Coordinates of C-alpha atoms in Angstrom, one line a residue:
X255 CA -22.6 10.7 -18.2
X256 CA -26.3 9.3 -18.7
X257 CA -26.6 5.9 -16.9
X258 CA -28.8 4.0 -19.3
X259 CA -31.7 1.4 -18.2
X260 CA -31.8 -2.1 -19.4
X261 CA -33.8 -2.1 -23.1
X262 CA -36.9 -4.3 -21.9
X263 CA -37.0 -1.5 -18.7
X264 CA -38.2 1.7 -19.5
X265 CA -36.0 4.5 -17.5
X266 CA -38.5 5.9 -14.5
X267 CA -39.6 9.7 -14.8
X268 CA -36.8 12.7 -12.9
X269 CA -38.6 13.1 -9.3
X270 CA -40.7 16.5 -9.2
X271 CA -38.3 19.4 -7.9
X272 CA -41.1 20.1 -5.1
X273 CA -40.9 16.1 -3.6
X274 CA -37.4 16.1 -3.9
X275 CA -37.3 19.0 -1.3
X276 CA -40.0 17.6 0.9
X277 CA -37.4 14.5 1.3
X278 CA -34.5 17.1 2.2
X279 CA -37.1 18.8 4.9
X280 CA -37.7 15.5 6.2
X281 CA -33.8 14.4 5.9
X282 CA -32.9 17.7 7.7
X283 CA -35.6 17.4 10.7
X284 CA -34.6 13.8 11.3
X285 CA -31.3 14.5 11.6
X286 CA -32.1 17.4 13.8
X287 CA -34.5 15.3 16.3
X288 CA -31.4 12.6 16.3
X289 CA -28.9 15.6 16.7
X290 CA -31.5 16.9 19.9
X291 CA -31.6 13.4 21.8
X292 CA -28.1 12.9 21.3
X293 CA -27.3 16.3 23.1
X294 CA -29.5 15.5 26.0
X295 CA -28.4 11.8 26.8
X296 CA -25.3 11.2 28.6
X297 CA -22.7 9.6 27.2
X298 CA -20.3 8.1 30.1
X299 CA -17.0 7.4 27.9
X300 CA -15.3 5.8 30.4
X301 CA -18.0 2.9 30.1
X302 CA -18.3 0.4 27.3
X303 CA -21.9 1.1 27.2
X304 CA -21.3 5.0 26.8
X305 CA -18.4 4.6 23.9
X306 CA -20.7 2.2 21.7
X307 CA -23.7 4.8 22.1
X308 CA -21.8 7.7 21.1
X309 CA -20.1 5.8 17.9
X310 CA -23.9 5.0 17.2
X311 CA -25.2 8.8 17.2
X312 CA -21.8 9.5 15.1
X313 CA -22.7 6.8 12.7
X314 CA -26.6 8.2 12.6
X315 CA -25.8 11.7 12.2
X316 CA -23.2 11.5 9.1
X317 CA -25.2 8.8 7.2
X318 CA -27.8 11.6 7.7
X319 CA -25.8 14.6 6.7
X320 CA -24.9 12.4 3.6
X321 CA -28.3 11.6 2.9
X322 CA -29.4 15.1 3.2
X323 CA -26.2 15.9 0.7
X324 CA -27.3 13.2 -2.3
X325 CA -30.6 14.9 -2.5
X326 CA -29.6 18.4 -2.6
X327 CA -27.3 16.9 -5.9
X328 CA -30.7 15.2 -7.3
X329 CA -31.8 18.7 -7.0
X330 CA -29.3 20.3 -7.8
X331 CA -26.8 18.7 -9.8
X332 CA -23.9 16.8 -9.5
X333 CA -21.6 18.6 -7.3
X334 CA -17.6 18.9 -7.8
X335 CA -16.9 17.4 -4.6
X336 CA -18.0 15.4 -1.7
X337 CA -18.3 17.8 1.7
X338 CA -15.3 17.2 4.0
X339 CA -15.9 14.5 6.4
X340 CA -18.3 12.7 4.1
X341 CA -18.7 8.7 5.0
X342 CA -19.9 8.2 1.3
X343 CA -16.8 10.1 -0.1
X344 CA -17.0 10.3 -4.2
X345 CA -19.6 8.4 -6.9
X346 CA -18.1 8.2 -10.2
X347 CA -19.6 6.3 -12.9
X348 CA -18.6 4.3 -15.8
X349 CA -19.9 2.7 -18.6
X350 CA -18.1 0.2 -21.6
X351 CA -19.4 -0.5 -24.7
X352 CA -18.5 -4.3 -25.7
X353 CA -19.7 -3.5 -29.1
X354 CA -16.7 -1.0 -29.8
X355 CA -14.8 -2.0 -26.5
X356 CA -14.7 1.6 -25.7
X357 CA -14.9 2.9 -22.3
X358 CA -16.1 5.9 -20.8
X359 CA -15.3 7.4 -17.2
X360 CA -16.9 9.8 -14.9
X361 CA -13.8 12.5 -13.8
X362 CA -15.1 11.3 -10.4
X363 CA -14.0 7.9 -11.1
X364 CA -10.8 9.3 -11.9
X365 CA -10.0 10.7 -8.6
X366 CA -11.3 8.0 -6.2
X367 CA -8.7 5.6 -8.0
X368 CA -6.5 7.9 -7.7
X369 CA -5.8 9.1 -11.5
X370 CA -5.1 11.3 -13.7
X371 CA -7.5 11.6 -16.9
X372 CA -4.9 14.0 -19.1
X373 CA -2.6 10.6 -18.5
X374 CA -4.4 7.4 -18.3
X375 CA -7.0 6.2 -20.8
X376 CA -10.4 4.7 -19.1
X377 CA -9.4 1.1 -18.5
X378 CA -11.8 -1.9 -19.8
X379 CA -13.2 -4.7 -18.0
X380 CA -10.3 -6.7 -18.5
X381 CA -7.9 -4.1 -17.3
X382 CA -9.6 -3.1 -14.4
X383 CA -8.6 -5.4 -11.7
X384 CA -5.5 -4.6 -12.7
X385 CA -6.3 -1.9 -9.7
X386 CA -7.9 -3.9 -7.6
X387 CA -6.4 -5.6 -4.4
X388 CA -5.5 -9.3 -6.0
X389 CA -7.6 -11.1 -2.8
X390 CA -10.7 -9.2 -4.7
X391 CA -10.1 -9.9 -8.0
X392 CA -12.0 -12.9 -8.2
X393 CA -15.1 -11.2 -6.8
X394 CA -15.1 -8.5 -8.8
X395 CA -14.4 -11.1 -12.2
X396 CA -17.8 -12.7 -10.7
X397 CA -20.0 -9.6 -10.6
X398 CA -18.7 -8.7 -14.1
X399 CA -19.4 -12.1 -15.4
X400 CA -22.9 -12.4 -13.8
X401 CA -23.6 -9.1 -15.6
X402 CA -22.6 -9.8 -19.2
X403 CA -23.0 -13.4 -19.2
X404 CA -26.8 -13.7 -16.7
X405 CA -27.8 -10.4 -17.4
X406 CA -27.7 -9.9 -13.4
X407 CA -27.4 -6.1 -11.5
X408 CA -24.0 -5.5 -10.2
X409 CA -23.9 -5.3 -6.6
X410 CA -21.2 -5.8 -4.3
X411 CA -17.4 -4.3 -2.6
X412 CA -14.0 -4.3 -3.6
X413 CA -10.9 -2.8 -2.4
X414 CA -8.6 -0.5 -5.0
X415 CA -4.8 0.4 -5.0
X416 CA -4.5 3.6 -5.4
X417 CA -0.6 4.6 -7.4
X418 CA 0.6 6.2 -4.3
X419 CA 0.0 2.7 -2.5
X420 CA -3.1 3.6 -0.3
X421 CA -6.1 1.6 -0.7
X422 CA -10.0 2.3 -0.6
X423 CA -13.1 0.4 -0.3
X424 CA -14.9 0.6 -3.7
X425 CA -19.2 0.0 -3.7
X426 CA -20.1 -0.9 -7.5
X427 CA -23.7 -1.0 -8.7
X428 CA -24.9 -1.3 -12.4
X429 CA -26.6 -3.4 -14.7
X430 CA -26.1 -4.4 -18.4
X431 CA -27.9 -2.3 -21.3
X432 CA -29.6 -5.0 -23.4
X433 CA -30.1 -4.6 -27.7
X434 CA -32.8 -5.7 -29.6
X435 CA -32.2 -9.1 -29.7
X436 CA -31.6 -8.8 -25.7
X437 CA -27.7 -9.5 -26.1
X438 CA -25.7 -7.6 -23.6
X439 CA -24.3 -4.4 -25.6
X440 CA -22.8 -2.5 -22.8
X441 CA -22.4 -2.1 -19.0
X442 CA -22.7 0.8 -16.4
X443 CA -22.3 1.1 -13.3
X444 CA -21.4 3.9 -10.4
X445 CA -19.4 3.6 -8.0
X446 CA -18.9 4.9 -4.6
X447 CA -15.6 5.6 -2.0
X448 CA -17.0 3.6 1.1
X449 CA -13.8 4.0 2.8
X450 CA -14.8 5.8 5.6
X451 CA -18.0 4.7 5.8
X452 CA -16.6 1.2 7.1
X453 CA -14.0 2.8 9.3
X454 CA -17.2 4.2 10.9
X455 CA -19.2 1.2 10.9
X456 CA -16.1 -0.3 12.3
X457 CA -16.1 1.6 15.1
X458 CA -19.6 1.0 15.9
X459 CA -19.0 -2.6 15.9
X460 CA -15.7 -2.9 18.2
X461 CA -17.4 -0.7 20.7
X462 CA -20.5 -3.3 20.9
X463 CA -18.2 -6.2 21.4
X464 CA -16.5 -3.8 23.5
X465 CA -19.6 -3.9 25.6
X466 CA -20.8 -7.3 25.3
X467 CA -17.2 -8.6 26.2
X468 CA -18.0 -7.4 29.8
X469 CA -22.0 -7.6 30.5
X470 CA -23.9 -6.0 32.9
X471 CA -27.4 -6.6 34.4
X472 CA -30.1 -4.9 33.2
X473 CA -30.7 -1.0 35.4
X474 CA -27.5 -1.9 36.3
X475 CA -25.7 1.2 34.4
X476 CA -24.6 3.1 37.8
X477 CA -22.5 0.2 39.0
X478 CA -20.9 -0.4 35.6
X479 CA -20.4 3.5 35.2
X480 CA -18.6 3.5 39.1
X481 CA -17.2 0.1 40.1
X482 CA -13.5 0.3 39.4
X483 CA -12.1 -0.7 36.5
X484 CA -9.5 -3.1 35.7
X485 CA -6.2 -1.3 34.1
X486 CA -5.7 -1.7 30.5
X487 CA -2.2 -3.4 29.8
X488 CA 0.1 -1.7 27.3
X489 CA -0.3 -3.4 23.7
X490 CA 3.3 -2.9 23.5
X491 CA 5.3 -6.4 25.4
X492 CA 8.7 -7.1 23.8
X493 CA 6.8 -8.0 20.6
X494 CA 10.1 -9.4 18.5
X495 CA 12.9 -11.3 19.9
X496 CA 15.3 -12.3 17.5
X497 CA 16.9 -15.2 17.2
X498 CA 20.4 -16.1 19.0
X499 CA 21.6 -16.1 15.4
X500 CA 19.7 -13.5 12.9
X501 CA 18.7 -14.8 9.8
X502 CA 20.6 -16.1 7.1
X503 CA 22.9 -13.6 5.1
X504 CA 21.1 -10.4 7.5
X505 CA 22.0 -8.9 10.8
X506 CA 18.6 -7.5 12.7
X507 CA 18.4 -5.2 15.4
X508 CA 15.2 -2.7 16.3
X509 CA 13.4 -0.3 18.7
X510 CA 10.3 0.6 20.2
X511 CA 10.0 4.3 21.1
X512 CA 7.2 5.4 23.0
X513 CA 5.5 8.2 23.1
X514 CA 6.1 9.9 26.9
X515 CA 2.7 9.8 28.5
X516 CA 1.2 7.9 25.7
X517 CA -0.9 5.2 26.5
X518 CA 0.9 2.4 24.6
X519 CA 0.1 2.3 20.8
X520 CA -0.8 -0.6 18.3
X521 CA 2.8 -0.7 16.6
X522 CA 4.9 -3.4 15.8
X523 CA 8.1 -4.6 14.2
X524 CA 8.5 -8.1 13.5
X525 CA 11.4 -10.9 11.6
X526 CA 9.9 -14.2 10.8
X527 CA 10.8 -17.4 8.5
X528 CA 9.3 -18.0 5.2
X529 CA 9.6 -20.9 3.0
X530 CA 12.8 -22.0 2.3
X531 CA 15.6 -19.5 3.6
X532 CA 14.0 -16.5 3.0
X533 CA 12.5 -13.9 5.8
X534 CA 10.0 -12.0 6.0
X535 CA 10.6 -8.3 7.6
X536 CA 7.4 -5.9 8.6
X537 CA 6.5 -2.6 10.8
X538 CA 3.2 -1.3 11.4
X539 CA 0.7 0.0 13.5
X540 CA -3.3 -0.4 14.2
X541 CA -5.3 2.4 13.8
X542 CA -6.2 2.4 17.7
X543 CA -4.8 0.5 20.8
X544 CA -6.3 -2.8 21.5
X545 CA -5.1 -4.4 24.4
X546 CA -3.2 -7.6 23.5
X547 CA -4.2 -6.8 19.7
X548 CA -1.1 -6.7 18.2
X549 CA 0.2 -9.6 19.8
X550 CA -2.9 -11.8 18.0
X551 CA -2.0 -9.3 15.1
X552 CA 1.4 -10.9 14.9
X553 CA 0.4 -14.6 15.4
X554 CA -1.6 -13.7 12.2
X555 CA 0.9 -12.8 10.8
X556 CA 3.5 -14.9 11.0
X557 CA 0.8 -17.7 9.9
X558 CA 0.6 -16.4 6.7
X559 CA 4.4 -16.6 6.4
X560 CA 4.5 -20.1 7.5
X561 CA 1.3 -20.8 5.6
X562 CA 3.7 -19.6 2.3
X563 CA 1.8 -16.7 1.9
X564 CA 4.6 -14.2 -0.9
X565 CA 5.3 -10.9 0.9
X566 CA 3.6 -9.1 -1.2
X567 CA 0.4 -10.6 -0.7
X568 CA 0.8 -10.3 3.0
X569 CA -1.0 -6.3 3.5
X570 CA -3.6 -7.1 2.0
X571 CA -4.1 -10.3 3.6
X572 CA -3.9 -9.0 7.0
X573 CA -6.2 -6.2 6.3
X574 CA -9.0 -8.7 5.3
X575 CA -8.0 -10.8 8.7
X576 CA -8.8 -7.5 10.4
X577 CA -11.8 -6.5 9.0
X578 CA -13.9 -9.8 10.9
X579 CA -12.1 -9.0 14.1
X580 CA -12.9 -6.5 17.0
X581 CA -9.7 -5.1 16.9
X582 CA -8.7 -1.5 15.4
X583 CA -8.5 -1.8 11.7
X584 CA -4.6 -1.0 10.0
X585 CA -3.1 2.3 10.0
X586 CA -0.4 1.1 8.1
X587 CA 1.5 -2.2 7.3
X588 CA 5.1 -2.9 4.9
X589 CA 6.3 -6.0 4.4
X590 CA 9.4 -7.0 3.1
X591 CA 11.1 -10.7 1.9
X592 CA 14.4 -11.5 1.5
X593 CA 15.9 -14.3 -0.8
X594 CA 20.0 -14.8 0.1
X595 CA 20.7 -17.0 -2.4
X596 CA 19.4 -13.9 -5.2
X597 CA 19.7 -11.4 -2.7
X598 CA 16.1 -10.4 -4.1
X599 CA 14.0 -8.2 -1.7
X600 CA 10.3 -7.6 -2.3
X601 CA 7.6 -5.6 -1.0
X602 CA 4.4 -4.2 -0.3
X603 CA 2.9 -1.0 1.6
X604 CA -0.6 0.0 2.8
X605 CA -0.4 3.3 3.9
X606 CA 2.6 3.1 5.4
X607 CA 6.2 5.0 4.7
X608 CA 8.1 2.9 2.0
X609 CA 11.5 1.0 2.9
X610 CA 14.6 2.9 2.7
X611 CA 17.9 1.9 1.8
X612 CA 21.4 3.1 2.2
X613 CA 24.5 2.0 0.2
X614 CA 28.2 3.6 0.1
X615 CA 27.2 6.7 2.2
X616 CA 23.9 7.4 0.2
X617 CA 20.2 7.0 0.9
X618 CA 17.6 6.3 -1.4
X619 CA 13.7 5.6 -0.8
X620 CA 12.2 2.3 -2.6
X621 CA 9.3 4.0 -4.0
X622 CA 9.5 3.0 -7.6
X623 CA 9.7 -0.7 -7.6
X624 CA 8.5 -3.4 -5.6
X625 CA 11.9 -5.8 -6.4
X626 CA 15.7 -4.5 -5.8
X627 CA 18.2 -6.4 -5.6
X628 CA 20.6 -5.9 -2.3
X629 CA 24.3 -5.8 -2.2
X630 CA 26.4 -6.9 0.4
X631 CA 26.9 -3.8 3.4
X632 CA 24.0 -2.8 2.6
X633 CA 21.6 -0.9 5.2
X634 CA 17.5 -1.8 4.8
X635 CA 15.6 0.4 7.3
X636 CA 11.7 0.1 7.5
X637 CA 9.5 2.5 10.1
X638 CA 6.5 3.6 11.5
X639 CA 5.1 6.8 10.6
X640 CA 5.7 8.1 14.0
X641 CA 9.6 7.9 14.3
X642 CA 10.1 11.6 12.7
X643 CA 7.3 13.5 14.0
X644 CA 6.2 16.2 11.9
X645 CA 4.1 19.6 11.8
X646 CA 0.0 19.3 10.6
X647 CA 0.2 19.2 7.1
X648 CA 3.5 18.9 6.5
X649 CA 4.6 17.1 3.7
X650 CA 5.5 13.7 4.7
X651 CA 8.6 13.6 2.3
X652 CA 10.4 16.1 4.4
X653 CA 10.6 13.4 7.2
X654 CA 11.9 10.6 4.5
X655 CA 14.7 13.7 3.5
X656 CA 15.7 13.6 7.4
X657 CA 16.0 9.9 7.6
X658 CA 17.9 9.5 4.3
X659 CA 20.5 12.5 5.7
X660 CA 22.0 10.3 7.8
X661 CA 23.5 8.1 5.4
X662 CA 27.0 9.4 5.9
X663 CA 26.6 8.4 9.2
X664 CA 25.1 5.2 8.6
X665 CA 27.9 4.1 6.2
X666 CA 30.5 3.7 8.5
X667 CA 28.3 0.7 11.1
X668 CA 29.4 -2.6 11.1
X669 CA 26.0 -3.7 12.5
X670 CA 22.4 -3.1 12.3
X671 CA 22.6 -2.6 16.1
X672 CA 24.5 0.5 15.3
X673 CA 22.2 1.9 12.7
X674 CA 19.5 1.2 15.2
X675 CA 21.9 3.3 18.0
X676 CA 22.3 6.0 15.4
X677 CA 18.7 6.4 14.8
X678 CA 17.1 6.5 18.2
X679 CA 20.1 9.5 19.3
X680 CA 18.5 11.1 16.3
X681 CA 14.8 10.4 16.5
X682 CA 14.7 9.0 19.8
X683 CA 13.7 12.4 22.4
X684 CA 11.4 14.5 20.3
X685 CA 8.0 15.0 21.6
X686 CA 5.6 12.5 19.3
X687 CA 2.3 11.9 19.4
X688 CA 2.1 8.1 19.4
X689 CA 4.2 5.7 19.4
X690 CA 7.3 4.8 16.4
X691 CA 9.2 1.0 15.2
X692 CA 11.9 1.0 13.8
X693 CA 13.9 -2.1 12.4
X694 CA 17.5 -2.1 10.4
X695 CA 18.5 -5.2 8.1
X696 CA 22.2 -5.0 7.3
X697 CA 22.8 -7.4 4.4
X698 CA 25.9 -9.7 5.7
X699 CA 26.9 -11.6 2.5

């Protein structure tokens, strides 16, 4: 799809094929010259100093590489795909008439939100936060209103929620596409899959504070590479201890199982107070360890339960906590709240296996709604990805099918100290790669 100019703008003339491959030359020989000095500086890992330059000369070299790849397409062509390990992932592009309210999408758009253009019609202005995480909504009604309203480029980042729950990081730049009379007649834009862009940026970042957090002089580098080191505690300290009595109308009980050899992993389970009588269940896990992280992760947390914050809001919210923090970003976060007096539960997922529940000797997985409505007996289990360790590439519902096998098994417990028991004689030994939370809810009236 053409991406039209502004009326009062005249569109600027294709570069000439022979400057666009001087710039690809010159793309290629800078990253080669990075590339070179990279290979012939050491990088001490062990040392703050070391793990921050090598993140850097990561960060260089695939911002090059995808530099290199966006002018071999203005050569070239689109191409059907990004290159795997891409930081600038897919540009789609989009453009809607708001003379005909008609909308029309890039099948690159398509994928990085995750659908399918055979099934879904391209979604207007109005219906496109409808996607987007609600804690960005408001920014991205902003940009769109500047646009049509100002006449003002779009330029800015939201995040999008993908139909099989996982969430990206969205870069949108356009501009209106002015009539005669200099009314707004349309809008286009493109937009990019940042996603791992940040995560690498990220990275960069927490191994600078990493660095600054313990300074040394300047031509001091030997002693900071060979002085001893202080040892890292475990992330992992008793992180939940339920109350003397568990929370109204549920029974709690949970486990921490570590990976042997392991050092200790950015997982958590957690059961807090919300509003009212309700509480607030959640697993998860950072994407690295951080050393005390998850225990600031938690008092995060259960602020925004105090603070009223609904369950399903809570991912999300935590995410964005992260994001202007030195600590690992999330690997995965679900949240559950339970009403007794409706026996509602509700939740949300980022990334993260979905709640399972088991009733009269079956087990189902709560992957079609975000609301159900519990029974009494009933077993709730929420996990980490690491409690049924898997192959590479296996498909991550054969894991779910050996969880929800137990249910004849789990039917018979009178306490969510049981299901846990059950569980860990199950799950407990294999060889995993990190570490795995668990926590079982048994509904008590």
């Amino acid at each position: 799809m053409s991406s039209p100019l502004s009326a009062d703008r005249p569109a600027a003339p294709p570069p000439e094929r022979g400057s666009v491959e001087a710039l690809i030359t010159q793309a290629r020989r800078l990253r080669g010259d990075v590339d070179a000095v990279r290979r012939g500086m050491r990088c001490d890992t062990a040392d703050p100093r070391g793990r921050w330059q090598r993140a850097l000369y990561e960060l260089a070299l695939h911002q090059l590489s995808d530099l290199d790849a966006h002018l071999a397409q203005l050569r070239d062509g689109p191409a059907p795909a990004p290159r795997s390990g891409s930081l600038i992932g897919r540009v789609g592009s989009a453009e809607w008439n708001l003379l005909t309210d008609e909308a029309d999408w890039s099948g690159e758009l398509y994928r990085i939100l995750g659908l399918d253009p055979a099934a879904t019609a391209p979604l207007g202005l109005d219906e496109l936060p409808s996607r987007v995480l609600p804690a960005d909504r408001p920014k991205l009604t902003a940009m769109v209103t500047d646009c049509l309203v100002d006449a003002r480029p779009v330029d800015g980042e939201f995040r999008v929620v993908r139909p099989d729950g996982t969430v990206r990081t969205v870069h949108m730049m356009g501009e209106p596409v002015l009539d005669a009379d200099g009314s707004t007649a349309s809008m286009w834009a493109v937009l990019r899959d940042v996603s791992e862009l940040r995560r690498s940026q990220r990275a960069v970042s927490e191994t600078r504070d990493s660095l600054h957090r313990r300074p040394w002089p300047a031509g001091d580098e030997r002693r900071a590479a060979t002085e001893p080191r202080e040892a890292v505690p475990r992330s992992w300290r008793a992180l939940l201890r339920f109350p003397a009595r568990d929370r109204p109308a549920l029974d709690l009980a949970a486990a921490h199982l570590p990976a042997p050899g392991a050092p200790g992993g950015g997982g958590w389970y957690d059961a807090c107070a919300l509003a009212g009588d309700g509480t607030l269940l959640s697993v998860g896990e950072l994407a690295g360890s951080a050393p005390d992280g998850t225990h600031l992760l938690l008092g995060a947390l259960r602020g925004l339960a105090a603070a009223g914050t609904p369950p399903e809001d809570v991912p999300d919210l935590l995410g964005r906590l992260l994001e202007d923090t030195a600590l690992p970003p999330l690997a995965g976060v679900l949240c559950c709240g339970y009403r007794p007096g409706t026996r509602t539960l509700t939740w949300a997922h980022g990334g993260h296996p979905v709640p399972l529940l088991f009733r009269d000797g079956t087990g189902r997985a709560l992957s079609g709604r975000t609301r159900e409505t519990l029974e009494t007996g009933d077993l709730l289990l929420l996990h980490t990805r690491g409690l049924v360790p898997g192959r590479r590439g296996q498909d991550p519902r054969a894991g779910r099918d050996r969880l929800l096998a137990l249910a004849p098994r789990l039917a018979d417990v009178r306490s969510a100290r049981d299901g846990v028991r059950i569980l860990t004689e199950e799950f407990g030994t294999p060889v995993r790669e990190g570490d795995a939370c668990l926590l079982v809810a048994r509904v008590t009236a």
